[in-house]
């Protein structure tokens, strides 16, 4: 029987963070999108949302656990090291670390903008190769380490290194909700969950299952989703028009648009998929120039997409 502590707030019951939830779902459909960066106000359910998705996926047969990487974690704890207990018996063996635990799932870093430079370098090395190599204390070990990197934090408390920021496929701003009705409903749901976690979770079980099935079906469809040549060219043109830095933008935008098509039950990427995917893919990849500082990244991306596609900007 599950205890109160074993329940997490249901993913589908999280209210008011639709952009973050959409980004996380997309990375569950295609982990090669590589990650989600969620920066914004404290106390806006960033951590709750991320952990609850891991619970939903695991409960419905997708083994994508959420593994935390604490800011103060040691190198041994992250990379892995010699198994001391087996070493006492004269055996040289490897004790896996956090990166091994996260393989195939989500590696979650709260306050990612406060991460020590050494840990940033470690993550950059492993993220680039998808492999963790450990050579220390008489141990030589290599294991796969492919995970969806998820980071959250408040940008007022520190800036993120550009090299690490670029490793997040998608980025979203998480802000305090101003709507009075939504805020009241958030309070009601949270109190109800705290008073009766099992009962509240049961109320959302059907909705959770629907979300999980949608993700599972999209993962099955994804390999068959086609990106037409003219759509691929539009993706490149939008990245250029938006001033995206580097060439990772086009790859991530294509993958995200394909994941959106798969979620929608389509076998071909549409213009709407590209438009929807452009903001979370590009808004953290643009150089901020003096003349653009008064315009948000999301607005600049929308304007770029509108110019390329001949649309009226929203």
mmCIF file of C-alpha atoms in Angstrom:
data_model
loop_
_atom_site.group_PDB
_atom_site.id
_atom_site.type_symbol
_atom_site.label_atom_id
_atom_site.label_comp_id
_atom_site.label_asym_id
_atom_site.label_seq_id
_atom_site.Cartn_x
_atom_site.Cartn_y
_atom_site.Cartn_z
ATOM 1 C CA UNK A 1 0.000 0.000 0.000
ATOM 2 C CA UNK A 2 1.330 3.410 -0.954
ATOM 3 C CA UNK A 3 2.085 5.881 1.796
ATOM 4 C CA UNK A 4 1.224 9.584 1.659
ATOM 5 C CA UNK A 5 4.879 10.368 0.936
ATOM 6 C CA UNK A 6 4.946 8.048 -2.085
ATOM 7 C CA UNK A 7 2.383 10.127 -3.983
ATOM 8 C CA UNK A 8 3.392 12.993 -6.223
ATOM 9 C CA UNK A 9 0.990 15.658 -7.386
ATOM 10 C CA UNK A 10 -0.560 14.444 -10.689
ATOM 11 C CA UNK A 11 1.013 15.933 -13.803
ATOM 12 C CA UNK A 12 -2.331 16.595 -15.475
ATOM 13 C CA UNK A 13 -3.590 18.440 -12.377
ATOM 14 C CA UNK A 14 -0.820 21.048 -12.549
ATOM 15 C CA UNK A 15 -2.546 24.261 -13.547
ATOM 16 C CA UNK A 16 -1.273 27.300 -15.399
ATOM 17 C CA UNK A 17 2.060 25.944 -16.676
ATOM 18 C CA UNK A 18 0.951 24.752 -20.095
ATOM 19 C CA UNK A 19 4.138 25.781 -21.927
ATOM 20 C CA UNK A 20 6.383 23.905 -19.506
ATOM 21 C CA UNK A 21 4.147 20.837 -19.620
ATOM 22 C CA UNK A 22 4.096 20.885 -23.419
ATOM 23 C CA UNK A 23 7.896 21.105 -23.595
ATOM 24 C CA UNK A 24 8.319 18.205 -21.186
ATOM 25 C CA UNK A 25 5.836 16.057 -23.101
ATOM 26 C CA UNK A 26 7.708 16.741 -26.344
ATOM 27 C CA UNK A 27 10.983 15.518 -24.829
ATOM 28 C CA UNK A 28 9.191 12.397 -23.594
ATOM 29 C CA UNK A 29 8.068 11.736 -27.168
ATOM 30 C CA UNK A 30 11.567 12.370 -28.570
ATOM 31 C CA UNK A 31 14.333 12.445 -25.928
ATOM 32 C CA UNK A 32 16.770 13.545 -28.673
ATOM 33 C CA UNK A 33 15.282 17.022 -28.335
ATOM 34 C CA UNK A 34 17.678 16.803 -25.395
ATOM 35 C CA UNK A 35 16.233 18.950 -22.672
ATOM 36 C CA UNK A 36 14.056 21.682 -21.204
ATOM 37 C CA UNK A 37 15.192 24.862 -19.482
ATOM 38 C CA UNK A 38 12.530 26.424 -17.259
ATOM 39 C CA UNK A 39 13.537 29.761 -15.812
ATOM 40 C CA UNK A 40 11.249 32.084 -13.925
ATOM 41 C CA UNK A 41 9.633 33.023 -10.658
ATOM 42 C CA UNK A 42 10.129 30.851 -7.596
ATOM 43 C CA UNK A 43 7.116 28.972 -6.260
ATOM 44 C CA UNK A 44 5.549 28.330 -9.677
ATOM 45 C CA UNK A 45 5.453 24.510 -9.556
ATOM 46 C CA UNK A 46 8.484 23.948 -11.807
ATOM 47 C CA UNK A 47 9.858 21.103 -9.708
ATOM 48 C CA UNK A 48 6.409 19.631 -9.062
ATOM 49 C CA UNK A 49 5.647 19.552 -12.793
ATOM 50 C CA UNK A 50 8.930 17.899 -13.742
ATOM 51 C CA UNK A 51 8.801 15.184 -11.093
ATOM 52 C CA UNK A 52 5.139 14.450 -11.694
ATOM 53 C CA UNK A 53 5.788 13.690 -15.365
ATOM 54 C CA UNK A 54 8.357 11.078 -14.359
ATOM 55 C CA UNK A 55 5.756 9.512 -12.075
ATOM 56 C CA UNK A 56 3.159 9.463 -14.866
ATOM 57 C CA UNK A 57 5.495 7.862 -17.407
ATOM 58 C CA UNK A 58 6.816 5.230 -15.010
ATOM 59 C CA UNK A 59 3.297 4.329 -13.890
ATOM 60 C CA UNK A 60 2.297 3.660 -17.496
ATOM 61 C CA UNK A 61 5.203 1.513 -18.618
ATOM 62 C CA UNK A 62 7.692 4.125 -19.870
ATOM 63 C CA UNK A 63 10.839 3.822 -17.801
ATOM 64 C CA UNK A 64 11.872 7.489 -17.746
ATOM 65 C CA UNK A 65 12.680 8.276 -14.109
ATOM 66 C CA UNK A 66 13.510 11.753 -12.871
ATOM 67 C CA UNK A 67 16.942 11.740 -11.209
ATOM 68 C CA UNK A 68 18.057 14.785 -9.225
ATOM 69 C CA UNK A 69 21.538 16.249 -9.536
ATOM 70 C CA UNK A 70 22.177 18.284 -6.351
ATOM 71 C CA UNK A 71 24.289 21.420 -6.742
ATOM 72 C CA UNK A 72 26.776 20.191 -4.157
ATOM 73 C CA UNK A 73 27.173 16.657 -5.508
ATOM 74 C CA UNK A 74 30.746 15.348 -5.605
ATOM 75 C CA UNK A 75 32.510 14.165 -8.747
ATOM 76 C CA UNK A 76 32.381 10.570 -7.499
ATOM 77 C CA UNK A 77 28.650 10.784 -6.853
ATOM 78 C CA UNK A 78 27.981 12.167 -10.339
ATOM 79 C CA UNK A 79 30.347 10.116 -12.493
ATOM 80 C CA UNK A 80 30.677 6.989 -10.383
ATOM 81 C CA UNK A 81 33.762 5.493 -8.771
ATOM 82 C CA UNK A 82 35.227 2.329 -7.295
ATOM 83 C CA UNK A 83 32.785 0.131 -5.373
ATOM 84 C CA UNK A 84 34.312 0.275 -1.890
ATOM 85 C CA UNK A 85 32.418 -2.695 -0.487
ATOM 86 C CA UNK A 86 33.592 -4.985 -3.277
ATOM 87 C CA UNK A 87 37.079 -3.507 -3.119
ATOM 88 C CA UNK A 88 37.309 -4.665 0.502
ATOM 89 C CA UNK A 89 36.902 -8.187 -0.831
ATOM 90 C CA UNK A 90 39.740 -7.674 -3.285
ATOM 91 C CA UNK A 91 37.523 -7.059 -6.293
ATOM 92 C CA UNK A 92 37.891 -4.038 -8.580
ATOM 93 C CA UNK A 93 34.389 -2.953 -9.578
ATOM 94 C CA UNK A 94 32.535 0.183 -10.627
ATOM 95 C CA UNK A 95 29.868 1.861 -8.478
ATOM 96 C CA UNK A 96 27.498 3.779 -10.794
ATOM 97 C CA UNK A 97 26.774 7.439 -10.182
ATOM 98 C CA UNK A 98 23.967 9.863 -10.926
ATOM 99 C CA UNK A 99 24.649 9.921 -14.673
ATOM 100 C CA UNK A 100 24.192 6.167 -14.849
ATOM 101 C CA UNK A 101 20.958 6.360 -12.859
ATOM 102 C CA UNK A 102 19.606 9.025 -15.247
ATOM 103 C CA UNK A 103 20.321 7.073 -18.437
ATOM 104 C CA UNK A 104 17.089 6.800 -20.419
ATOM 105 C CA UNK A 105 15.266 9.248 -18.161
ATOM 106 C CA UNK A 106 15.408 12.846 -16.998
ATOM 107 C CA UNK A 107 18.373 14.440 -15.240
ATOM 108 C CA UNK A 108 16.886 17.268 -13.210
ATOM 109 C CA UNK A 109 18.887 20.199 -11.841
ATOM 110 C CA UNK A 110 17.071 22.718 -9.693
ATOM 111 C CA UNK A 111 18.758 26.148 -9.565
ATOM 112 C CA UNK A 112 20.752 25.121 -12.620
ATOM 113 C CA UNK A 113 22.009 28.694 -13.038
ATOM 114 C CA UNK A 114 23.933 28.271 -9.754
ATOM 115 C CA UNK A 115 25.687 25.103 -10.894
ATOM 116 C CA UNK A 116 29.431 25.023 -10.234
ATOM 117 C CA UNK A 117 31.613 25.487 -13.326
ATOM 118 C CA UNK A 118 33.209 22.093 -12.772
ATOM 119 C CA UNK A 119 29.822 20.361 -12.897
ATOM 120 C CA UNK A 120 28.898 22.365 -15.987
ATOM 121 C CA UNK A 121 32.038 21.079 -17.724
ATOM 122 C CA UNK A 122 31.170 17.498 -16.751
ATOM 123 C CA UNK A 123 27.652 17.816 -18.136
ATOM 124 C CA UNK A 124 28.883 19.399 -21.353
ATOM 125 C CA UNK A 125 31.350 16.565 -21.955
ATOM 126 C CA UNK A 126 28.822 13.797 -21.328
ATOM 127 C CA UNK A 127 25.969 15.534 -23.153
ATOM 128 C CA UNK A 128 28.127 15.918 -26.261
ATOM 129 C CA UNK A 129 29.012 12.221 -26.462
ATOM 130 C CA UNK A 130 26.162 10.456 -24.688
ATOM 131 C CA UNK A 131 28.822 8.392 -22.927
ATOM 132 C CA UNK A 132 30.362 8.614 -19.465
ATOM 133 C CA UNK A 133 34.010 7.565 -19.241
ATOM 134 C CA UNK A 134 35.540 7.035 -15.825
ATOM 135 C CA UNK A 135 39.278 6.490 -15.357
ATOM 136 C CA UNK A 136 40.206 6.745 -11.687
ATOM 137 C CA UNK A 137 41.234 4.813 -8.599
ATOM 138 C CA UNK A 138 42.170 1.785 -10.669
ATOM 139 C CA UNK A 139 38.770 1.711 -12.328
ATOM 140 C CA UNK A 140 38.263 2.021 -16.072
ATOM 141 C CA UNK A 141 34.613 2.069 -17.011
ATOM 142 C CA UNK A 142 32.450 3.319 -19.885
ATOM 143 C CA UNK A 143 28.670 3.394 -19.912
ATOM 144 C CA UNK A 144 25.953 5.136 -21.967
ATOM 145 C CA UNK A 145 24.559 8.308 -20.408
ATOM 146 C CA UNK A 146 21.787 9.664 -22.578
ATOM 147 C CA UNK A 147 19.144 11.599 -20.730
ATOM 148 C CA UNK A 148 16.788 14.523 -21.064
ATOM 149 C CA UNK A 149 18.465 17.400 -19.248
ATOM 150 C CA UNK A 150 15.928 19.492 -17.338
ATOM 151 C CA UNK A 151 16.956 22.622 -15.484
ATOM 152 C CA UNK A 152 14.961 25.130 -13.481
ATOM 153 C CA UNK A 153 15.890 28.294 -11.671
ATOM 154 C CA UNK A 154 15.340 31.984 -11.078
ATOM 155 C CA UNK A 155 17.452 34.104 -13.466
ATOM 156 C CA UNK A 156 17.605 36.893 -10.876
ATOM 157 C CA UNK A 157 19.887 34.663 -8.809
ATOM 158 C CA UNK A 158 22.514 34.078 -11.492
ATOM 159 C CA UNK A 159 23.148 33.653 -15.193
ATOM 160 C CA UNK A 160 23.560 30.373 -17.022
ATOM 161 C CA UNK A 161 26.706 29.695 -19.031
ATOM 162 C CA UNK A 162 25.881 29.977 -22.760
ATOM 163 C CA UNK A 163 27.505 26.619 -23.539
ATOM 164 C CA UNK A 164 25.170 24.843 -21.103
ATOM 165 C CA UNK A 165 22.120 26.883 -22.089
ATOM 166 C CA UNK A 166 22.558 25.721 -25.679
ATOM 167 C CA UNK A 167 22.416 22.083 -24.569
ATOM 168 C CA UNK A 168 18.780 22.520 -23.575
ATOM 169 C CA UNK A 169 16.722 21.785 -26.647
ATOM 170 C CA UNK A 170 13.758 23.832 -25.456
ATOM 171 C CA UNK A 171 13.362 26.784 -23.110
ATOM 172 C CA UNK A 172 10.343 28.339 -21.467
ATOM 173 C CA UNK A 173 9.664 31.232 -19.115
ATOM 174 C CA UNK A 174 7.633 30.293 -16.044
ATOM 175 C CA UNK A 175 5.862 33.251 -14.488
ATOM 176 C CA UNK A 176 3.526 33.880 -11.595
ATOM 177 C CA UNK A 177 -0.108 33.532 -12.661
ATOM 178 C CA UNK A 178 -2.119 36.745 -12.385
ATOM 179 C CA UNK A 179 -5.582 35.350 -13.067
ATOM 180 C CA UNK A 180 -7.533 35.306 -9.779
ATOM 181 C CA UNK A 181 -9.660 32.335 -10.749
ATOM 182 C CA UNK A 182 -6.677 30.189 -11.703
ATOM 183 C CA UNK A 183 -4.851 31.091 -8.519
ATOM 184 C CA UNK A 184 -7.860 30.123 -6.414
ATOM 185 C CA UNK A 185 -8.128 26.793 -8.246
ATOM 186 C CA UNK A 186 -4.407 26.118 -7.720
ATOM 187 C CA UNK A 187 -4.901 26.588 -3.975
ATOM 188 C CA UNK A 188 -7.978 24.334 -3.956
ATOM 189 C CA UNK A 189 -6.190 21.508 -5.764
ATOM 190 C CA UNK A 190 -3.082 21.724 -3.601
ATOM 191 C CA UNK A 191 -5.033 21.669 -0.339
ATOM 192 C CA UNK A 192 -7.145 18.770 -1.568
ATOM 193 C CA UNK A 193 -4.013 16.812 -2.505
ATOM 194 C CA UNK A 194 -2.328 17.530 0.836
ATOM 195 C CA UNK A 195 -5.441 16.414 2.730
ATOM 196 C CA UNK A 196 -6.020 13.227 0.736
ATOM 197 C CA UNK A 197 -3.246 12.381 -1.746
ATOM 198 C CA UNK A 198 -4.693 8.982 -2.645
ATOM 199 C CA UNK A 199 -8.196 10.290 -3.237
ATOM 200 C CA UNK A 200 -7.022 13.288 -5.251
ATOM 201 C CA UNK A 201 -4.735 11.124 -7.382
ATOM 202 C CA UNK A 202 -7.608 8.720 -8.057
ATOM 203 C CA UNK A 203 -9.703 11.615 -9.376
ATOM 204 C CA UNK A 204 -7.022 12.340 -11.973
ATOM 205 C CA UNK A 205 -6.156 8.734 -12.846
ATOM 206 C CA UNK A 206 -8.151 8.661 -16.098
ATOM 207 C CA UNK A 207 -6.689 11.958 -17.288
ATOM 208 C CA UNK A 208 -3.179 10.783 -16.417
ATOM 209 C CA UNK A 209 -3.766 7.622 -18.447
ATOM 210 C CA UNK A 210 -4.954 9.650 -21.437
ATOM 211 C CA UNK A 211 -1.782 11.776 -21.347
ATOM 212 C CA UNK A 212 0.389 8.675 -21.065
ATOM 213 C CA UNK A 213 -1.345 6.928 -23.983
ATOM 214 C CA UNK A 214 -0.961 10.039 -26.113
ATOM 215 C CA UNK A 215 2.787 10.035 -25.437
ATOM 216 C CA UNK A 216 3.153 6.297 -26.058
ATOM 217 C CA UNK A 217 1.241 6.520 -29.348
ATOM 218 C CA UNK A 218 3.325 9.504 -30.450
ATOM 219 C CA UNK A 219 6.563 7.651 -29.716
ATOM 220 C CA UNK A 220 5.350 4.815 -31.930
ATOM 221 C CA UNK A 221 4.363 7.173 -34.744
ATOM 222 C CA UNK A 222 7.474 9.387 -34.560
ATOM 223 C CA UNK A 223 9.819 7.316 -36.798
ATOM 224 C CA UNK A 224 7.250 7.518 -39.594
ATOM 225 C CA UNK A 225 6.767 11.305 -39.486
ATOM 226 C CA UNK A 226 8.040 12.979 -42.656
ATOM 227 C CA UNK A 227 9.341 16.543 -42.988
ATOM 228 C CA UNK A 228 8.674 17.833 -46.534
ATOM 229 C CA UNK A 229 11.567 19.538 -48.290
ATOM 230 C CA UNK A 230 9.829 22.929 -48.397
ATOM 231 C CA UNK A 231 9.076 22.699 -44.672
ATOM 232 C CA UNK A 232 12.705 21.832 -43.921
ATOM 233 C CA UNK A 233 13.772 24.914 -45.877
ATOM 234 C CA UNK A 234 11.314 27.066 -43.923
ATOM 235 C CA UNK A 235 12.836 25.787 -40.688
ATOM 236 C CA UNK A 236 16.292 26.862 -41.836
ATOM 237 C CA UNK A 237 14.979 30.232 -42.987
ATOM 238 C CA UNK A 238 13.272 30.894 -39.634
ATOM 239 C CA UNK A 239 16.465 30.091 -37.733
ATOM 240 C CA UNK A 240 18.432 32.479 -39.941
ATOM 241 C CA UNK A 241 15.793 35.213 -39.740
ATOM 242 C CA UNK A 242 15.623 34.913 -35.942
ATOM 243 C CA UNK A 243 19.413 35.159 -35.672
ATOM 244 C CA UNK A 244 19.826 31.812 -33.960
ATOM 245 C CA UNK A 245 23.408 31.083 -32.920
ATOM 246 C CA UNK A 246 24.922 27.828 -34.133
ATOM 247 C CA UNK A 247 23.359 25.033 -36.158
ATOM 248 C CA UNK A 248 21.786 23.041 -33.336
ATOM 249 C CA UNK A 249 18.689 25.233 -33.698
ATOM 250 C CA UNK A 250 17.610 23.731 -37.038
ATOM 251 C CA UNK A 251 18.062 20.177 -35.781
ATOM 252 C CA UNK A 252 16.123 20.746 -32.562
ATOM 253 C CA UNK A 253 13.381 22.691 -34.340
ATOM 254 C CA UNK A 254 12.925 19.862 -36.822
ATOM 255 C CA UNK A 255 12.792 17.238 -34.081
ATOM 256 C CA UNK A 256 10.348 19.283 -32.037
ATOM 257 C CA UNK A 257 8.062 19.873 -35.011
ATOM 258 C CA UNK A 258 8.124 16.124 -35.770
ATOM 259 C CA UNK A 259 7.227 15.324 -32.155
ATOM 260 C CA UNK A 260 4.321 17.765 -32.371
ATOM 261 C CA UNK A 261 3.094 16.095 -35.553
ATOM 262 C CA UNK A 262 3.323 12.684 -33.888
ATOM 263 C CA UNK A 263 1.348 13.939 -30.891
ATOM 264 C CA UNK A 264 -1.272 15.239 -33.275
ATOM 265 C CA UNK A 265 -1.549 11.873 -35.008
ATOM 266 C CA UNK A 266 -0.041 13.166 -38.253
ATOM 267 C CA UNK A 267 2.581 11.564 -40.485
ATOM 268 C CA UNK A 268 3.819 14.835 -41.944
ATOM 269 C CA UNK A 269 5.127 18.015 -40.320
ATOM 270 C CA UNK A 270 2.880 21.011 -40.979
ATOM 271 C CA UNK A 271 3.490 24.732 -40.936
ATOM 272 C CA UNK A 272 1.542 24.939 -37.674
ATOM 273 C CA UNK A 273 3.937 22.432 -36.078
ATOM 274 C CA UNK A 274 6.891 24.592 -37.084
ATOM 275 C CA UNK A 275 5.283 27.792 -35.784
ATOM 276 C CA UNK A 276 4.429 26.210 -32.428
ATOM 277 C CA UNK A 277 7.891 24.670 -32.045
ATOM 278 C CA UNK A 278 9.839 27.798 -33.008
ATOM 279 C CA UNK A 279 9.479 29.804 -29.784
ATOM 280 C CA UNK A 280 10.694 27.213 -27.229
ATOM 281 C CA UNK A 281 13.422 26.102 -29.638
ATOM 282 C CA UNK A 282 14.863 29.502 -30.558
ATOM 283 C CA UNK A 283 14.144 32.075 -27.872
ATOM 284 C CA UNK A 284 17.258 31.145 -25.851
ATOM 285 C CA UNK A 285 19.521 30.877 -28.906
ATOM 286 C CA UNK A 286 19.472 34.435 -30.173
ATOM 287 C CA UNK A 287 22.117 37.091 -29.658
ATOM 288 C CA UNK A 288 20.711 40.000 -27.674
ATOM 289 C CA UNK A 289 21.554 43.234 -29.449
ATOM 290 C CA UNK A 290 20.966 46.746 -28.031
ATOM 291 C CA UNK A 291 18.145 47.441 -30.459
ATOM 292 C CA UNK A 292 16.301 44.226 -29.475
ATOM 293 C CA UNK A 293 16.543 44.422 -25.686
ATOM 294 C CA UNK A 294 13.064 45.868 -25.336
ATOM 295 C CA UNK A 295 11.549 42.956 -27.267
ATOM 296 C CA UNK A 296 11.154 39.538 -25.663
ATOM 297 C CA UNK A 297 12.791 36.511 -27.234
ATOM 298 C CA UNK A 298 9.438 34.858 -27.906
ATOM 299 C CA UNK A 299 8.156 37.957 -29.729
ATOM 300 C CA UNK A 300 11.280 38.140 -31.884
ATOM 301 C CA UNK A 301 10.882 34.484 -32.865
ATOM 302 C CA UNK A 302 7.217 34.974 -33.750
ATOM 303 C CA UNK A 303 8.088 37.978 -35.896
ATOM 304 C CA UNK A 304 10.825 36.028 -37.665
ATOM 305 C CA UNK A 305 8.470 33.109 -38.352
ATOM 306 C CA UNK A 306 5.806 35.500 -39.629
ATOM 307 C CA UNK A 307 8.229 37.135 -42.037
ATOM 308 C CA UNK A 308 9.440 33.812 -43.414
ATOM 309 C CA UNK A 309 5.989 32.277 -43.721
ATOM 310 C CA UNK A 310 4.231 35.419 -44.885
ATOM 311 C CA UNK A 311 1.920 35.560 -41.888
ATOM 312 C CA UNK A 312 0.566 38.356 -39.775
ATOM 313 C CA UNK A 313 2.493 38.343 -36.461
ATOM 314 C CA UNK A 314 0.388 37.358 -33.466
#
